[in-house]
Coordinates of C-alpha atoms in Angstrom, one line a residue:
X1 CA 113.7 124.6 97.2
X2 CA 113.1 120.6 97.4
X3 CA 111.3 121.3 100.8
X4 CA 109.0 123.8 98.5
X5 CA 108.1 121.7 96.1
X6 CA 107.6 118.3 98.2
X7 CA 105.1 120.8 100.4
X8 CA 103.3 122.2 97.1
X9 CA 103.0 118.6 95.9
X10 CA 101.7 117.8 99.0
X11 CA 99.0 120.3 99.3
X12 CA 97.8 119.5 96.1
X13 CA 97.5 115.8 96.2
X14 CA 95.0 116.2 99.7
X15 CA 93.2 119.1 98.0
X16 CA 92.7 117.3 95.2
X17 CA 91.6 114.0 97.3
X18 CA 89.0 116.5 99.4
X19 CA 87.4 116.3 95.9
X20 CA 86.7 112.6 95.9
X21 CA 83.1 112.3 97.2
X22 CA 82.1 115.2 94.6
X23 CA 84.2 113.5 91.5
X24 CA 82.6 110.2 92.1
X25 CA 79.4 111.6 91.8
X26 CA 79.9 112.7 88.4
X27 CA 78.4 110.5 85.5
X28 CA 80.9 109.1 82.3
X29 CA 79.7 111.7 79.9
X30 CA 81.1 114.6 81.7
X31 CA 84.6 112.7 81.4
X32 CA 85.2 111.6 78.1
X33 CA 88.2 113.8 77.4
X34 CA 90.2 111.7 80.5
X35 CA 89.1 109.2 83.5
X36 CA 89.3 110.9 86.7
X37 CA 89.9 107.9 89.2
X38 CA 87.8 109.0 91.8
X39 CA 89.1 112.4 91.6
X40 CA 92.3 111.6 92.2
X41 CA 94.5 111.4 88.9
X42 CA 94.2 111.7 85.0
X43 CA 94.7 107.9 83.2
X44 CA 95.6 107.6 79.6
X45 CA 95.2 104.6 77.6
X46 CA 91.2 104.1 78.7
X47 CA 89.2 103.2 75.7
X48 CA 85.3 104.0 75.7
X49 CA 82.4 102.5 74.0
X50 CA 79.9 104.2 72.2
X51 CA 77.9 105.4 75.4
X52 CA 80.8 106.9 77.0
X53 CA 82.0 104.3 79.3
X54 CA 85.3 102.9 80.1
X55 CA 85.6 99.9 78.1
X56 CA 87.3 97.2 80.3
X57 CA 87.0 93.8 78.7
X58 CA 90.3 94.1 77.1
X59 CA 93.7 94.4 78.2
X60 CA 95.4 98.1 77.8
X61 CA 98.2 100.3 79.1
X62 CA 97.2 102.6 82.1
X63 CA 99.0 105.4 83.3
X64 CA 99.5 108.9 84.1
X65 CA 99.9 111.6 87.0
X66 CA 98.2 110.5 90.5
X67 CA 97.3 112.0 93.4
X68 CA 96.5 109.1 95.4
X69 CA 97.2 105.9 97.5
X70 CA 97.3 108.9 100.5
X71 CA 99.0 106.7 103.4
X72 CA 98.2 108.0 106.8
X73 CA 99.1 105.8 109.9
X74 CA 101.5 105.2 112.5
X75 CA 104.8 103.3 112.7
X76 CA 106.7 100.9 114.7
X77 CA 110.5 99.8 115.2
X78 CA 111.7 96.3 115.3
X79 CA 114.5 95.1 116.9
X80 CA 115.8 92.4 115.5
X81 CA 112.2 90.8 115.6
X82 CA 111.3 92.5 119.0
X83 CA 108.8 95.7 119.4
X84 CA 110.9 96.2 122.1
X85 CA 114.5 98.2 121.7
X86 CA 117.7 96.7 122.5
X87 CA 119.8 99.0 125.3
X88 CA 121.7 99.7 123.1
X89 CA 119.2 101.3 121.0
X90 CA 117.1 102.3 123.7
X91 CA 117.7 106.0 123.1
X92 CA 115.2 105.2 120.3
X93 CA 112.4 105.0 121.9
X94 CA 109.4 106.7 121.3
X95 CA 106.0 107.8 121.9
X96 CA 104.1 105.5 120.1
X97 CA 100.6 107.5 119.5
X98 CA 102.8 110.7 117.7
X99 CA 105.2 107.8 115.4
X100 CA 103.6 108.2 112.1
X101 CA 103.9 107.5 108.9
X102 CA 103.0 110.0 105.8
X103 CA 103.2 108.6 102.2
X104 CA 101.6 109.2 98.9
X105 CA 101.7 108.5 95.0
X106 CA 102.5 111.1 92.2
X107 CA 103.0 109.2 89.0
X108 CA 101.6 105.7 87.6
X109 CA 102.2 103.6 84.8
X110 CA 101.1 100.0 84.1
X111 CA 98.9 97.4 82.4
X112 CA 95.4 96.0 82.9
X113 CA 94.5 92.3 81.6
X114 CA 90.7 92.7 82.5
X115 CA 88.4 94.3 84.7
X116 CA 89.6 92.5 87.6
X117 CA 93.8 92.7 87.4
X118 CA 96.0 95.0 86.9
X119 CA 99.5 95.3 87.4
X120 CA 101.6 99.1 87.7
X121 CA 104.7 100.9 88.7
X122 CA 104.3 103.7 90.9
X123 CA 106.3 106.5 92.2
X124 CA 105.7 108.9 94.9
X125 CA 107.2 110.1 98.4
X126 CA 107.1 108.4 101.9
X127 CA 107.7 110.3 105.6
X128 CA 108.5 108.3 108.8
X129 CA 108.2 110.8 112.1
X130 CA 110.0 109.5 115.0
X131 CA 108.2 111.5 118.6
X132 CA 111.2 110.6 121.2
X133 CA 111.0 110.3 124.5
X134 CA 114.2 111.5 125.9
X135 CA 115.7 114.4 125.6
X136 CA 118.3 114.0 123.1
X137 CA 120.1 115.7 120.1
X138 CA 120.8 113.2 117.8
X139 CA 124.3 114.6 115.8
X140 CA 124.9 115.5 112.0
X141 CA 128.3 114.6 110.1
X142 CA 129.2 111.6 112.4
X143 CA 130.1 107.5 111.1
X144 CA 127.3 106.7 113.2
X145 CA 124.6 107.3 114.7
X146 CA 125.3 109.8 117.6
X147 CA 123.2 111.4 120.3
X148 CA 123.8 113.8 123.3
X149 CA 121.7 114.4 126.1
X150 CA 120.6 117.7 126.8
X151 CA 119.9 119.1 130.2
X152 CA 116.6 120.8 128.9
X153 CA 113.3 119.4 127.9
X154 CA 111.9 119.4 124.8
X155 CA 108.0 119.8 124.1
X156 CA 108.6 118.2 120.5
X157 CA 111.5 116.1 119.7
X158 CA 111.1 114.9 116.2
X159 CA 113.7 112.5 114.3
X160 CA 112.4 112.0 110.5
X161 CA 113.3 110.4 107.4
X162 CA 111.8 111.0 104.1
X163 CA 112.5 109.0 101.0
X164 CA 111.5 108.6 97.1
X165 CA 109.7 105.4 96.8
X166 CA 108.8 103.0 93.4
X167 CA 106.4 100.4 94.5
X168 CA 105.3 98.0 92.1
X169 CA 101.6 96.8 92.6
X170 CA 99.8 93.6 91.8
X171 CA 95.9 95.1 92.3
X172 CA 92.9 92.3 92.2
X173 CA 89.3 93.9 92.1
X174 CA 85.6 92.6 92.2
X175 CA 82.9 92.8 89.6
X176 CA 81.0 96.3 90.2
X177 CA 77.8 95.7 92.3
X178 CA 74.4 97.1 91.0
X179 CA 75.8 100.2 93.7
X180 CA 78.8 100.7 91.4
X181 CA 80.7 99.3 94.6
X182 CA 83.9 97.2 94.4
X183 CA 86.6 95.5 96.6
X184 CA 90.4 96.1 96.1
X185 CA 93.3 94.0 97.0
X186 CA 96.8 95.4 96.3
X187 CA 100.3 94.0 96.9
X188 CA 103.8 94.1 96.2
X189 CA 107.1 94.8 96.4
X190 CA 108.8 98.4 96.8
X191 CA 112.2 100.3 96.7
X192 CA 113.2 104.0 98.1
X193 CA 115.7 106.4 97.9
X194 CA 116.6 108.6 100.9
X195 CA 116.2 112.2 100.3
X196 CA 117.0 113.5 103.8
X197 CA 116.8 113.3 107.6
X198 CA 115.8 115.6 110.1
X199 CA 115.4 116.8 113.5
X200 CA 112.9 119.0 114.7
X201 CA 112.5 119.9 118.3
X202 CA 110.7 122.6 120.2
X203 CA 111.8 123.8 123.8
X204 CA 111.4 127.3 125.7
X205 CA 115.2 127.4 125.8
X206 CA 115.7 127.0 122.0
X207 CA 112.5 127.4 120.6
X208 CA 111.7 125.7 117.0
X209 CA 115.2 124.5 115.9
X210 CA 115.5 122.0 112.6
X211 CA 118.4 120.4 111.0
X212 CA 118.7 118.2 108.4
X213 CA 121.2 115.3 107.8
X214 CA 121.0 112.3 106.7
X215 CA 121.5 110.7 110.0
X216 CA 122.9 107.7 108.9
X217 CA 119.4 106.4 107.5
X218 CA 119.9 104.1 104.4
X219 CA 120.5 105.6 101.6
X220 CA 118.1 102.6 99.6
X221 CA 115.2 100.9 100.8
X222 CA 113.1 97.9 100.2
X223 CA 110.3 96.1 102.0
X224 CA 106.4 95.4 101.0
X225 CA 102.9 97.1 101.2
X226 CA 99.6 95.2 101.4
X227 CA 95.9 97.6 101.0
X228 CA 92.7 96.5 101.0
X229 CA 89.4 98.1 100.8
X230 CA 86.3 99.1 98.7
X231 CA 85.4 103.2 97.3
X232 CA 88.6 105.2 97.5
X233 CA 88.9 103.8 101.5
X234 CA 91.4 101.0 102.4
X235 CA 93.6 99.5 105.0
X236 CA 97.4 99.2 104.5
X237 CA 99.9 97.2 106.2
X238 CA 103.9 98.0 105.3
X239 CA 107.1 96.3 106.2
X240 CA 110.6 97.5 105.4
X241 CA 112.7 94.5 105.1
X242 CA 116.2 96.4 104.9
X243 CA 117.5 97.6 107.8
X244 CA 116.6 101.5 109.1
X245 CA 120.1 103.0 109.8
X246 CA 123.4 102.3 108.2
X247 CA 125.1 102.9 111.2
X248 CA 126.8 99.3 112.6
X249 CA 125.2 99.3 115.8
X250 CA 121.5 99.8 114.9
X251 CA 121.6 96.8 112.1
X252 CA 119.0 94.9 112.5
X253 CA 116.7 97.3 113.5
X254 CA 113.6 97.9 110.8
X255 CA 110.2 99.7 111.1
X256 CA 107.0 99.1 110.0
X257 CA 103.6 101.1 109.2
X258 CA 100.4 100.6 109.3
X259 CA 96.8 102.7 108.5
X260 CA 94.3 104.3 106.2
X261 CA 94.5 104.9 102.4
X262 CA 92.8 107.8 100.9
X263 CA 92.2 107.4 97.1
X264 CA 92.8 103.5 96.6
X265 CA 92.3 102.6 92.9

């Protein structure tokens, strides 16, 4: 059922972000019931002046549902301040150009001083997709972190972890040009919750097999997120500070992401 409702949220938030270079060409008037942030949410606590406008010389509360802040990138391990794995952890490694990293926003609330700064709590869901190398089977139920080798090979060998995250945002803005263009500048801190783990692997022998655990992931999270960029387009830059795993052998090691965000606003 969670799975159901993760993937329906899912599909609506990018279906509702294929709509952003339509919604942005719609004028104020057509949206004085609600502000559509470029197509991507509905914000209470906008007040408008007599023309229809969003009226934002003066500080108000902002917030609302949101499907936005669409993080699509790739991710990397770090051991103990190294790209490169320990042996011990060596049975880590990955394919590099298939590690991604999924996230997205479903719910906002905050407060904007002016035009230029605002400052809001978030909350929305995050994925980190591990491609292995080796052919392995890591194990559910165990104190640690536990692998076997298998003596087949796997065309898709897929460790994930997906988590609950609350990021609080510090967002700086330009003035709007005479194009209606402006430059955004986000950062701050976040936490997460794990929701689950997960293997998925693929292999003539076994064909599609997934199984869910939590793996020894850690249960709470916390690291940082930088964006930048201009018209629902950005750059993002994430590092978990807490470790991955809560399994003793694997402390120390942390991951980090980096990408594009869809719907920045």
């Amino acid at each position: 059922m969670r799975r159901s409702i993760l993937t329906a949220v899912l599909v609506s938030g990018l279906t509702v972000l294929a709509a952003l270079g339509a919604s942005a060409q719609q004028d104020s008037v057509k949206r004085k019931k609600f502000d559509i942030n470029y197509g991507v949410g509905i914000t209470i606590g906008e007040k408008k002046d007599s023309t229809g406008r969003i009226d934002q010389s003066k500080g108000r509360f902002v917030g609302g549902i949101t499907f936005t802040r669409l993080d699509i990138g790739f991710s990397k391990l770090i051991d103990n301040g190294s790209f490169s794995l320990s042996p011990q952890n060596d049975f880590l490694d990955y394919k590099a150009g298939k590690t991604s990293h999924l996230s997205f926003d479903v719910i906002q609330m905050g407060y904007r001083f002016n035009t230029n700064f605002k400052i809001y709590v978030a909350g929305g869901f995050d994925w980190t997709h591990i491609r292995l190398k080796d052919n392995i089977t890591m194990q559910k139920n165990m104190p640690e972190l536990t692998y076997v080798t298998e003596p087949i090979q796997f065309s898709k060998n897929r460790f994930s972890s997906s988590y609950v995250h609350v990021p609080l945002n510090f967002e700086l803005r330009t003035k709007e040009s005479h194009k209606g263009r402006r430059w955004y500048f986000v950062a701050g801190p976040e936490i997460a919750f794990l929701l689950n783990g997960k293997v998925k692997q693929i292999s003539d022998e076994r064909g599609k097999v997934k199984v869910k655990d939590d793996y020894n992931f850690a249960p709470f999270r916390y690291g940082g997120t930088v964006r930048m960029g201009t018209n629902g387009l950005a750059i993002f830059a994430k590092y978990y500070a807490s470790d991955m795993f809560d399994s003793a052998p694997q402390k120390g090691v942390k991951n980090m992401a980096f990408g594009l965000t869809f719907g920045i606003n």
